[in-house]
Short mmCIF file of C-alpha atoms in Angstrom, two decimals:
data_model
loop_
_atom_site.label_atom_id
_atom_site.label_comp_id
_atom_site.label_asym_id
_atom_site.label_seq_id
_atom_site.Cartn_x
_atom_site.Cartn_y
_atom_site.Cartn_z
CA MET A 29 13.84 1.22 12.36
CA ASP A 30 14.25 -2.18 10.65
CA SER A 31 10.52 -3.07 9.15
CA VAL A 32 8.16 -1.66 6.80
CA LEU A 33 4.59 -2.94 7.85
CA ILE A 34 2.34 -3.24 5.02
CA ARG A 35 -1.68 -3.61 5.91
CA TYR A 36 -3.90 -4.73 3.11
CA GLY A 37 -7.83 -4.86 2.98
CA GLU A 38 -9.66 -6.70 0.20
CA ILE A 39 -6.68 -9.69 -0.04
CA GLY A 40 -7.71 -10.51 3.65
CA THR A 41 -11.48 -11.05 2.54
CA LYS A 42 -10.80 -14.08 0.16
CA SER A 43 -10.73 -17.51 0.82
CA ARG A 44 -7.49 -19.28 2.31
CA ARG A 45 -6.51 -20.57 -1.29
CA THR A 46 -7.32 -17.39 -3.04
CA ARG A 47 -5.64 -15.45 -0.28
CA ARG A 48 -2.22 -17.46 -0.37
CA TRP A 49 -2.25 -16.82 -4.24
CA TRP A 50 -2.83 -13.40 -4.38
CA GLU A 51 -0.22 -12.77 -1.49
CA LYS A 52 2.35 -14.65 -3.73
CA ILE A 53 1.76 -12.41 -6.22
CA PHE A 54 1.48 -9.42 -3.87
CA MET A 55 4.77 -9.99 -2.36
CA ARG A 56 6.40 -10.23 -5.83
CA ASN A 57 4.97 -6.90 -6.72
CA ILE A 58 6.38 -5.73 -3.65
CA GLU A 59 10.02 -7.22 -4.02
CA ASP A 60 10.07 -5.55 -7.96
CA THR A 61 9.23 -2.16 -6.66
CA LEU A 62 11.80 -2.00 -3.95
CA LYS A 63 14.39 -3.36 -6.37
CA ALA A 64 13.51 -0.95 -8.92
CA HIS A 65 13.90 1.78 -6.34
CA GLY A 66 17.42 0.35 -5.26
CA ILE A 67 15.80 0.00 -1.88
CA ALA A 68 18.01 -2.69 0.11
CA PHE A 69 15.98 -5.31 2.12
CA SER A 70 16.83 -8.67 4.02
CA SER A 71 13.51 -10.17 3.81
CA ILE A 72 9.75 -10.14 2.62
CA ARG A 73 7.35 -12.14 4.86
CA ASN A 74 3.58 -12.60 5.50
CA PRO A 75 2.73 -13.43 9.09
CA LYS A 76 -0.86 -13.80 9.19
CA GLY A 77 -2.65 -10.03 8.67
CA ARG A 78 0.52 -8.19 7.52
CA ILE A 79 3.33 -8.13 5.02
CA ILE A 80 6.54 -7.27 6.49
CA VAL A 81 9.64 -5.94 4.73
CA SER A 82 12.77 -6.11 6.78
CA THR A 83 14.88 -2.97 5.71
CA ASN A 84 16.32 0.14 7.61
CA ASP A 85 15.56 2.24 4.37
CA GLU A 86 12.82 4.75 5.12
CA ARG A 87 12.63 5.59 1.36
CA GLY A 88 10.95 2.04 0.92
CA LEU A 89 7.77 4.02 2.52
CA ASN A 90 7.70 6.15 -0.61
CA ALA A 91 8.69 3.44 -2.99
CA LEU A 92 5.62 1.08 -1.82
CA LYS A 93 2.84 3.54 -1.26
CA ASN A 94 1.61 3.12 -5.19
CA VAL A 95 1.59 -0.80 -5.02
CA PHE A 96 -2.01 -1.70 -5.61
CA GLY A 97 -3.54 -3.93 -2.82
CA ILE A 98 -2.02 -1.97 0.15
CA SER A 99 -4.19 0.10 2.53
CA SER A 100 -1.80 1.67 4.53
CA ILE A 101 2.17 1.39 5.45
CA SER A 102 4.24 2.31 8.22
CA PHE A 103 8.31 2.35 9.02
CA GLY A 104 8.48 0.78 12.58
CA GLN A 105 10.78 -1.26 14.98
CA LYS A 106 10.47 -4.92 15.52
CA VAL A 107 10.57 -5.83 19.10
CA ASP A 108 9.61 -9.10 21.12
CA ARG A 109 6.31 -9.50 22.53
CA ASN A 110 7.26 -8.39 25.83
CA ILE A 111 5.47 -5.36 27.32
CA GLN A 112 8.79 -4.14 28.97
CA GLU A 113 10.35 -4.15 25.48
CA ILE A 114 7.40 -2.54 23.88
CA LYS A 115 7.50 0.40 26.47
CA GLU A 116 11.30 1.10 26.00
CA GLU A 117 10.83 1.13 22.18
CA ALA A 118 7.68 3.43 22.39
CA LEU A 119 9.64 5.76 24.62
CA ILE A 120 12.66 5.65 21.91
CA LEU A 121 10.57 6.69 19.59
CA TYR A 122 8.57 9.51 21.59
CA LYS A 123 12.09 10.90 22.34
CA ARG A 124 12.74 10.65 18.55
CA LYS A 125 9.71 12.81 17.33
CA ALA A 126 8.92 15.10 20.34
CA LYS A 127 9.03 18.75 20.53
CA PRO A 128 8.29 21.17 23.35
CA ASP A 129 4.72 21.03 24.10
CA TYR A 130 3.88 17.98 21.87
CA ALA A 131 1.39 15.45 22.97
CA PHE A 132 0.91 11.87 22.16
CA ARG A 133 -0.95 8.89 22.10
CA ILE A 134 -0.81 5.22 22.31
CA SER A 135 -2.82 3.04 19.62
CA THR A 136 -2.54 -0.86 19.73
CA GLN A 137 -4.14 -3.22 17.66
CA ARG A 138 -3.73 -6.92 18.63
CA LEU A 139 -3.69 -9.21 15.72
CA ASP A 140 -3.15 -11.91 18.21
CA LYS A 141 -6.00 -11.95 20.58
CA GLN A 142 -4.04 -14.36 22.71
CA PHE A 143 -1.73 -11.74 23.86
CA PRO A 144 -2.24 -11.46 27.67
CA LEU A 145 -3.14 -7.67 27.72
CA THR A 146 -6.10 -6.06 25.77
CA SER A 147 -5.46 -3.29 23.49
CA PRO A 148 -6.76 -0.78 25.68
CA GLN A 149 -4.80 -2.21 28.42
CA VAL A 150 -1.38 -1.97 26.24
CA ASN A 151 -2.41 1.93 25.61
CA ALA A 152 -2.46 2.32 29.32
CA VAL A 153 0.66 0.81 30.35
CA VAL A 154 3.09 1.97 27.80
CA GLY A 155 1.28 5.86 27.77
CA GLU A 156 1.89 5.69 31.54
CA TYR A 157 5.42 4.92 31.18
CA VAL A 158 6.19 7.37 28.98
CA VAL A 159 4.35 10.03 31.05
CA GLU A 160 6.50 8.84 34.00
CA GLN A 161 9.99 8.98 31.99
CA GLU A 162 9.28 12.22 29.96
CA ASN A 163 6.48 14.19 31.86
CA ALA A 164 4.53 13.79 28.51
CA ARG A 165 1.26 15.34 27.57
CA VAL A 166 -1.47 12.87 26.36
CA ASP A 167 -4.14 13.93 23.86
CA LEU A 168 -6.24 11.13 22.95
CA SER A 169 -8.34 13.34 20.23
CA SER A 170 -5.63 15.12 18.47
CA PRO A 171 -2.05 14.05 19.23
CA ASP A 172 0.82 15.48 17.96
CA ILE A 173 2.62 12.09 17.84
CA ASP A 174 0.47 8.92 17.44
CA ILE A 175 2.67 5.86 18.50
CA GLY A 176 1.61 2.61 16.87
CA ILE A 177 1.94 -0.77 18.17
CA GLU A 178 0.77 -4.04 16.59
CA ILE A 179 0.95 -7.37 18.30
CA LEU A 180 1.26 -9.79 15.67
CA TYR A 181 1.72 -13.78 16.38
CA ASN A 182 5.64 -13.72 16.57
CA ALA A 183 6.51 -10.26 17.01
CA ALA A 184 5.33 -6.93 17.88
CA TYR A 185 5.96 -3.46 16.07
CA VAL A 186 6.06 0.05 17.10
CA PHE A 187 5.94 2.77 14.87
CA ALA A 188 4.77 6.58 14.42
CA GLY A 189 2.11 7.34 11.85
CA ARG A 190 0.56 5.45 8.82
CA ILE A 191 0.97 6.24 4.90
CA PRO A 192 -2.28 5.53 3.24
CA GLY A 193 -2.28 3.38 0.04
CA HIS A 194 -4.60 3.30 -2.76
CA GLY A 195 -6.26 0.08 -1.99
CA GLY A 196 -7.34 -2.12 -4.47
CA ILE A 197 -5.89 -5.85 -5.34
CA PRO A 198 -2.40 -6.87 -6.60
CA VAL A 199 -1.33 -6.20 -10.21
CA GLY A 200 -1.59 -9.41 -11.93
CA VAL A 201 -4.46 -11.54 -10.23
CA GLN A 202 -6.94 -10.57 -13.01
CA GLY A 203 -5.49 -11.22 -16.29
CA LYS A 204 -4.87 -8.74 -19.13
CA VAL A 205 -6.91 -6.07 -20.35
CA LEU A 206 -6.28 -4.01 -23.63
CA VAL A 207 -6.40 -0.01 -23.29
CA GLY A 208 -6.09 2.62 -26.10
CA LEU A 209 -3.96 5.55 -24.46
CA GLY A 210 -5.02 8.65 -26.26
CA ASP A 211 -5.77 11.40 -23.65
CA ARG A 212 -5.10 11.75 -19.96
CA ARG A 213 -8.65 10.16 -19.02
CA SER A 214 -7.60 6.96 -20.72
CA ALA A 215 -4.79 6.94 -18.55
CA VAL A 216 -7.30 7.21 -15.72
CA ALA A 217 -9.16 4.42 -17.23
CA ALA A 218 -5.82 2.32 -17.36
CA TRP A 219 -5.09 3.00 -13.87
CA MET A 220 -8.25 2.12 -12.56
CA MET A 221 -7.93 -1.28 -14.23
CA LEU A 222 -4.77 -1.64 -12.53
CA ARG A 223 -6.15 -1.12 -9.28
CA ARG A 224 -8.52 -3.98 -10.11
CA GLY A 225 -5.47 -6.24 -10.55
CA CYS A 226 -5.56 -6.23 -14.31
CA GLU A 227 -2.17 -6.48 -16.24
CA LEU A 228 -1.91 -3.82 -19.06
CA VAL A 229 -1.67 -4.20 -22.77
CA VAL A 230 -1.77 -0.75 -24.52
CA TYR A 231 -1.72 0.90 -27.90
CA GLY A 232 -1.60 4.54 -28.91
CA ASN A 233 0.17 7.50 -27.21
CA ALA A 234 3.15 5.68 -25.75
CA GLU A 235 4.15 8.81 -24.06
CA LEU A 236 1.77 8.15 -21.22
CA ILE A 237 3.12 4.83 -20.09
CA PRO A 238 5.99 6.29 -18.10
CA TYR A 239 3.30 7.86 -15.95
CA LEU A 240 1.88 4.36 -15.28
CA GLU A 241 4.66 2.11 -14.70
CA PRO A 242 5.01 3.29 -10.96
CA PHE A 243 1.80 1.61 -10.52
CA SER A 244 2.63 -1.60 -12.54
CA TYR A 245 5.60 -3.13 -10.85
CA GLY A 246 5.78 -6.91 -11.06
CA TYR A 247 3.86 -6.92 -14.51
CA PRO A 248 5.73 -4.50 -17.07
CA ILE A 249 3.10 -2.53 -19.23
CA THR A 250 3.19 -4.41 -22.69
CA TYR A 251 2.87 -1.82 -25.75
CA VAL A 252 1.36 -2.94 -29.26
CA SER A 253 1.47 -1.00 -32.22
CA SER A 254 -2.36 -1.78 -32.69
CA PRO A 255 -5.26 -3.46 -31.07
CA THR A 256 -5.10 -6.54 -33.35
CA LYS A 257 -1.60 -7.31 -32.08
CA ALA A 258 -2.96 -7.83 -28.68
CA ASN A 259 -3.12 -11.50 -27.58
CA ASN A 260 -4.97 -13.15 -24.81
CA VAL A 261 -6.85 -9.89 -23.34
CA LEU A 262 -9.90 -10.59 -21.37
CA ALA A 263 -11.30 -7.03 -22.10
CA ILE A 264 -11.31 -3.91 -23.81
CA VAL A 265 -11.36 -0.55 -21.78
CA PHE A 266 -12.44 2.55 -22.79
CA SER A 267 -12.87 5.91 -21.17
CA CYS A 268 -16.12 6.80 -22.09
CA PHE A 269 -19.02 4.98 -23.48
CA GLU A 270 -19.08 3.76 -26.84
CA PRO A 271 -20.67 0.87 -28.83
CA GLU A 272 -19.43 -2.59 -28.11
CA LYS A 273 -16.67 -3.27 -30.31
CA GLY A 274 -15.35 -6.77 -30.94
CA LYS A 275 -16.15 -10.20 -29.35
CA ILE A 276 -14.78 -9.61 -25.98
CA PRO A 277 -16.17 -7.64 -22.91
CA ASN A 278 -15.81 -4.03 -22.82
CA PHE A 279 -15.07 -1.99 -19.86
CA TYR A 280 -15.96 1.35 -19.01
CA PRO A 281 -14.25 2.09 -15.51
CA LEU A 282 -15.05 5.85 -15.33
CA LEU A 283 -18.44 5.35 -15.75
CA GLY A 284 -19.29 5.73 -11.95
CA LEU A 285 -16.88 8.34 -10.85
CA SER A 286 -17.68 11.71 -10.40
CA ASP A 287 -15.52 14.67 -12.60
CA ARG A 288 -13.69 15.52 -9.19
CA GLN A 289 -12.83 11.93 -8.81
CA ILE A 290 -11.17 11.40 -12.21
CA GLN A 291 -9.38 14.82 -11.81
CA ASN A 292 -8.11 13.73 -8.51
CA ILE A 293 -6.64 10.38 -10.02
CA GLU A 294 -5.35 12.35 -13.03
CA THR A 295 -3.37 14.66 -10.45
CA LEU A 296 -1.86 11.43 -8.99
CA ILE A 297 -0.81 10.03 -12.06
CA PHE A 298 0.77 12.89 -13.40
CA GLU A 299 1.90 15.15 -10.63
CA GLY A 300 1.97 12.79 -7.59
CA THR A 301 4.23 10.00 -9.28
CA GLU A 302 8.19 10.14 -9.03
CA ASN A 303 11.03 9.16 -10.91
CA ILE A 304 9.32 9.89 -14.11
CA LYS A 305 11.83 9.48 -17.09
#
């Protein structure tokens, strides 16, 4: 495998100008994440609809899963837009993943609708080839191996499985907000603002910062000793409702979340992150 395929959601809904700007920041955050984790890569590209990282280090998946803006990621192999090459790579991947009695499925997505075969046709042609070569069993509803194929404008990629991301938009596209860190709920409020593209300026309990840093590559969290030391912030963020303070907007990102949703995010921050120092 030689590529990490990165899919995004909300970024793709923006105007062409905004999308280009956001993609630039998104790619910088991805690069910073890879470098921070010691992941070697040769390039980061943005063909229409995807971000592609050229690397043979599968650890890149785990490093990138916390980058906001990502809807899902896969570790795959780049091949030419040639159905024979796609078939051969799918067969190689099946052999690598298969165990006795394993069933498989081919799932194709064409980002380039000018490719001569439709997605169902690619599924049928590639699936038939794997069956012929390996006498493999097909299960379209609950396969043990789901071989994905994505056909882009200049290449195709073959992969198995997707790791979901946290969605949102890239950190750095929405300016700075001030967050007072105290308890774990305040860290959840900070996480929610990172997910909405904000840079963090924080005060209070500095021991919580390392738990938020894995979600903030590209824009390091700034610590200030008191709220009065914060400069150029667009809003103050609270984990629970309080009377309006100051002359700038007050945000309450947890008001629309259930207790279970808050607990799930708290668990992700404090138990699901890695390399906490």
